[in-house]
């Protein structure tokens, strides 16, 4: 079974630009969660999608958005990039039940200059 | 509120036991997890425990849960250099929808 695939692996953007990150979950998984990882803050929950609906959202500004497609693939978008958005963005897929075991991708390393 | 706290660093000698501790605040936790992250990689699930259990053992790993004190620990027996990584404690909560909350991670250094 293929794992969680995130593209691209690395991104360099400048302030004010926007960026779209992609995540393909494990086949059969209907839930995709996104996290932001920074050295100082650890993993911060962005949002979770299940069957194309956002089920939960973390405390991030509206510049951070996401969506999920009918094939469970997900994208997240960050508009008007700021220097502080530089981070590793991790996607995790799961089946979507109560006792969730998250399977993570290798992440997209975003650098904002 | 939802908060998971862990110490940032732990250093042990090869062959010794490592104990990584974690505290959480949300009493609605259903499952608690330990994940491992190696350099350049995403997180990998190591083990998990349901909130009505006290202990779970899985080969070299022992998880202890003190629900009264909201304290979770991970013991790695006979620690090896290959265990050097960042270990994350996480809880599954249901506050306005399910989500998994992570601690900041404990970086484990294993000295040969």
Coordinates of C-alpha atoms in Angstrom, one line a residue:
Chain A
X1 CA 0.0 0.0 0.0
X2 CA 1.4 3.4 -0.9
X3 CA 2.0 5.8 1.9
X4 CA 0.9 9.4 2.2
X5 CA 2.4 11.6 -0.6
X6 CA 3.0 15.3 -0.2
X7 CA 4.1 17.5 -3.0
X8 CA 6.2 19.5 -3.5
X9 CA 8.9 18.5 -1.0
X10 CA 10.5 22.0 -0.9
X11 CA 9.1 25.4 -1.7
X12 CA 10.7 28.8 -1.7
X13 CA 8.4 31.8 -1.9
X14 CA 8.5 35.5 -1.1
X15 CA 6.4 37.6 1.2
X16 CA 3.0 38.4 -0.2
X17 CA 2.8 35.4 -2.5
X18 CA 0.4 32.5 -2.1
X19 CA 1.1 28.8 -2.1
X20 CA -0.8 25.5 -2.6
X21 CA 0.4 22.3 -1.1
X22 CA -0.9 18.9 -2.0
X23 CA -1.5 15.7 -0.1
X24 CA -2.6 12.3 -1.4
X25 CA -3.7 10.0 1.5
X26 CA -3.4 6.3 1.8
X27 CA -5.9 4.5 -0.4
X28 CA -9.1 4.0 1.5
X29 CA -8.5 6.7 4.0
X30 CA -11.2 9.3 4.1
X31 CA -9.7 11.8 6.6
X32 CA -6.8 14.2 6.0
X33 CA -5.3 16.4 8.7
X34 CA -2.8 19.2 8.2
X35 CA -0.2 20.4 10.7
X36 CA 2.4 23.1 10.8
X37 CA 5.7 22.2 12.4
X38 CA 8.2 24.8 13.6
X39 CA 11.2 24.3 15.9
X40 CA 9.7 26.6 18.6
X41 CA 6.0 25.5 18.5
X42 CA 6.1 21.8 17.7
X43 CA 3.1 20.6 15.7
X44 CA 0.2 22.9 15.4
X45 CA -3.2 21.6 14.1
X46 CA -4.4 23.4 11.1
X47 CA -7.6 21.6 10.0
X48 CA -9.0 18.1 9.4
X49 CA -11.2 17.1 6.4
X50 CA -13.4 14.1 6.2
X51 CA -15.4 13.1 3.0
X52 CA -14.8 16.6 1.5
X53 CA -16.0 18.4 4.6
X54 CA -13.9 20.4 7.1
X55 CA -14.5 18.7 10.5
X56 CA -12.3 20.8 12.7
X57 CA -10.1 23.8 12.5
X58 CA -7.2 25.1 14.6
X59 CA -6.4 28.6 15.6
X60 CA -4.8 29.9 12.4
X61 CA -5.8 33.1 10.5
X62 CA -8.1 32.9 7.5
X63 CA -5.1 33.1 5.2
X64 CA -4.8 29.4 5.7
X65 CA -7.4 27.4 3.9
X66 CA -7.9 23.9 2.6
X67 CA -10.1 21.6 0.7
X68 CA -10.6 17.9 0.0
X69 CA -11.7 16.3 -3.2
X70 CA -13.9 13.4 -3.9
X71 CA -10.9 11.0 -4.2
X72 CA -9.8 12.2 -0.7
X73 CA -6.8 14.1 -2.0
X74 CA -6.4 17.4 -0.1
X75 CA -4.8 20.7 -0.8
X76 CA -4.0 23.5 1.6
X77 CA -3.5 27.1 0.5
X78 CA -1.7 29.9 2.2
X79 CA -2.3 33.4 0.8
X80 CA -0.4 36.6 1.5
X81 CA 2.6 34.7 2.8
X82 CA 4.5 36.1 5.8
X83 CA 8.0 35.3 7.0
X84 CA 6.5 33.5 10.0
X85 CA 4.8 31.0 7.7
X86 CA 8.1 29.3 7.1
X87 CA 7.7 25.8 8.4
X88 CA 7.4 22.1 7.6
X89 CA 3.7 21.4 6.7
X90 CA 2.7 17.9 7.4
X91 CA -0.3 16.0 6.1
X92 CA -1.7 13.0 7.9
X93 CA -4.3 10.5 6.7
X94 CA -6.5 8.2 8.6
X95 CA -9.7 6.2 8.3
X96 CA -11.6 8.9 10.2
X97 CA -12.8 7.0 13.3
X98 CA -12.6 7.7 17.0
X99 CA -9.3 6.0 17.8
X100 CA -7.4 7.6 15.1
X101 CA -4.0 6.4 14.0
X102 CA -2.5 9.0 11.9
X103 CA -0.2 8.2 9.0
X104 CA 2.1 11.1 8.0
X105 CA 3.7 12.2 4.8
X106 CA 7.3 13.5 4.8
X107 CA 6.0 17.1 4.6
X108 CA 6.5 20.1 2.5
X109 CA 9.3 22.5 3.7
X110 CA 8.1 26.0 3.0
X111 CA 10.6 28.9 3.2
X112 CA 9.3 32.4 2.9
X113 CA 11.9 35.0 2.0
Chain B
X1 CA -8.2 23.9 27.3
X2 CA -6.1 21.6 25.1
X3 CA -2.4 21.5 25.9
X4 CA 0.2 18.8 25.8
X5 CA 3.5 19.4 27.4
X6 CA 6.8 17.5 27.3
X7 CA 10.4 18.2 28.2
X8 CA 12.4 19.2 25.2
X9 CA 15.6 17.0 25.6
X10 CA 16.7 13.7 27.1
X11 CA 20.1 12.2 26.9
X12 CA 20.8 8.5 27.8
X13 CA 23.6 6.0 27.4
X14 CA 23.2 3.1 25.0
X15 CA 21.7 0.1 26.8
X16 CA 20.0 2.2 29.5
X17 CA 16.3 2.7 29.7
X18 CA 14.8 6.0 28.5
X19 CA 11.7 7.5 30.1
X20 CA 9.9 10.3 28.2
X21 CA 7.2 12.1 30.1
X22 CA 4.1 14.1 29.0
X23 CA 1.2 15.9 30.6
X24 CA -2.0 16.8 29.0
X25 CA -4.9 19.0 30.1
X26 CA -8.0 17.9 28.2
X27 CA -10.1 15.4 30.3
X28 CA -12.1 14.4 27.1
X29 CA -9.0 12.6 25.8
X30 CA -10.0 9.2 24.3
X31 CA -6.7 7.9 23.0
X32 CA -3.2 8.9 23.8
X33 CA -0.3 8.3 21.4
X34 CA 3.5 8.3 21.1
X35 CA 4.9 9.2 17.7
X36 CA 8.5 9.2 16.5
X37 CA 10.1 11.5 14.0
X38 CA 13.5 10.9 12.5
X39 CA 15.4 13.6 10.6
X40 CA 13.8 14.6 7.3
X41 CA 10.8 12.4 7.8
X42 CA 7.2 12.7 8.9
X43 CA 5.9 11.2 12.2
X44 CA 5.5 7.5 12.6
X45 CA 3.1 6.0 15.2
X46 CA 5.0 4.0 17.8
X47 CA 2.2 3.0 20.2
X48 CA -1.1 4.2 21.6
X49 CA -3.2 3.6 24.7
X50 CA -6.9 3.9 25.3
X51 CA -7.8 6.3 28.1
X52 CA -9.4 3.6 30.3
X53 CA -6.1 1.6 30.4
X54 CA -3.2 2.1 32.8
X55 CA -0.4 0.4 31.0
X56 CA 0.5 -1.1 27.6
X57 CA 3.6 -3.0 26.7
X58 CA 4.9 -3.6 23.2
X59 CA 8.3 -5.2 23.0
X60 CA 10.8 -2.7 24.3
X61 CA 8.1 0.0 24.7
X62 CA 6.0 0.5 27.9
X63 CA 3.4 3.1 28.1
X64 CA 2.0 4.2 31.5
X65 CA -1.1 6.4 31.9
X66 CA -2.1 8.1 35.1
X67 CA -5.5 9.6 34.2
X68 CA -6.0 11.3 37.5
X69 CA -2.8 13.3 37.1
X70 CA -3.2 13.5 33.3
X71 CA 0.3 12.1 32.9
X72 CA 1.6 9.8 30.2
X73 CA 5.1 8.2 29.9
X74 CA 7.0 6.2 27.4
X75 CA 9.7 3.9 28.6
X76 CA 12.2 2.5 26.0
X77 CA 14.1 -0.5 27.4
X78 CA 17.7 -1.2 26.2
X79 CA 17.9 2.1 24.3
X80 CA 19.9 1.9 21.1
X81 CA 21.6 4.6 19.0
X82 CA 18.9 4.0 16.4
X83 CA 16.3 5.2 18.9
X84 CA 17.7 8.8 18.6
X85 CA 14.8 10.8 17.3
X86 CA 12.1 13.3 18.4
X87 CA 9.3 11.7 20.3
X88 CA 5.9 13.3 20.3
X89 CA 3.1 12.7 22.8
X90 CA -0.4 13.3 21.4
X91 CA -4.0 13.1 22.6
X92 CA -7.2 12.6 20.6
X93 CA -9.9 15.0 21.9
X94 CA -13.4 15.7 20.9
X95 CA -14.0 19.4 21.4
X96 CA -16.2 20.8 18.6
X97 CA -15.1 17.9 16.5
X98 CA -12.3 15.3 16.7
X99 CA -8.7 16.4 16.5
X100 CA -5.3 15.1 17.6
X101 CA -3.2 17.5 19.6
X102 CA 0.6 17.1 19.8
X103 CA 3.2 18.2 22.3
X104 CA 6.3 20.0 21.2
X105 CA 8.3 16.8 21.1
X106 CA 11.2 15.4 23.2
X107 CA 14.5 15.1 21.4
X108 CA 16.2 11.9 22.6
X109 CA 20.0 11.6 22.3
X110 CA 21.6 8.2 22.8
X111 CA 25.3 8.2 23.5
X112 CA 27.3 5.1 22.5

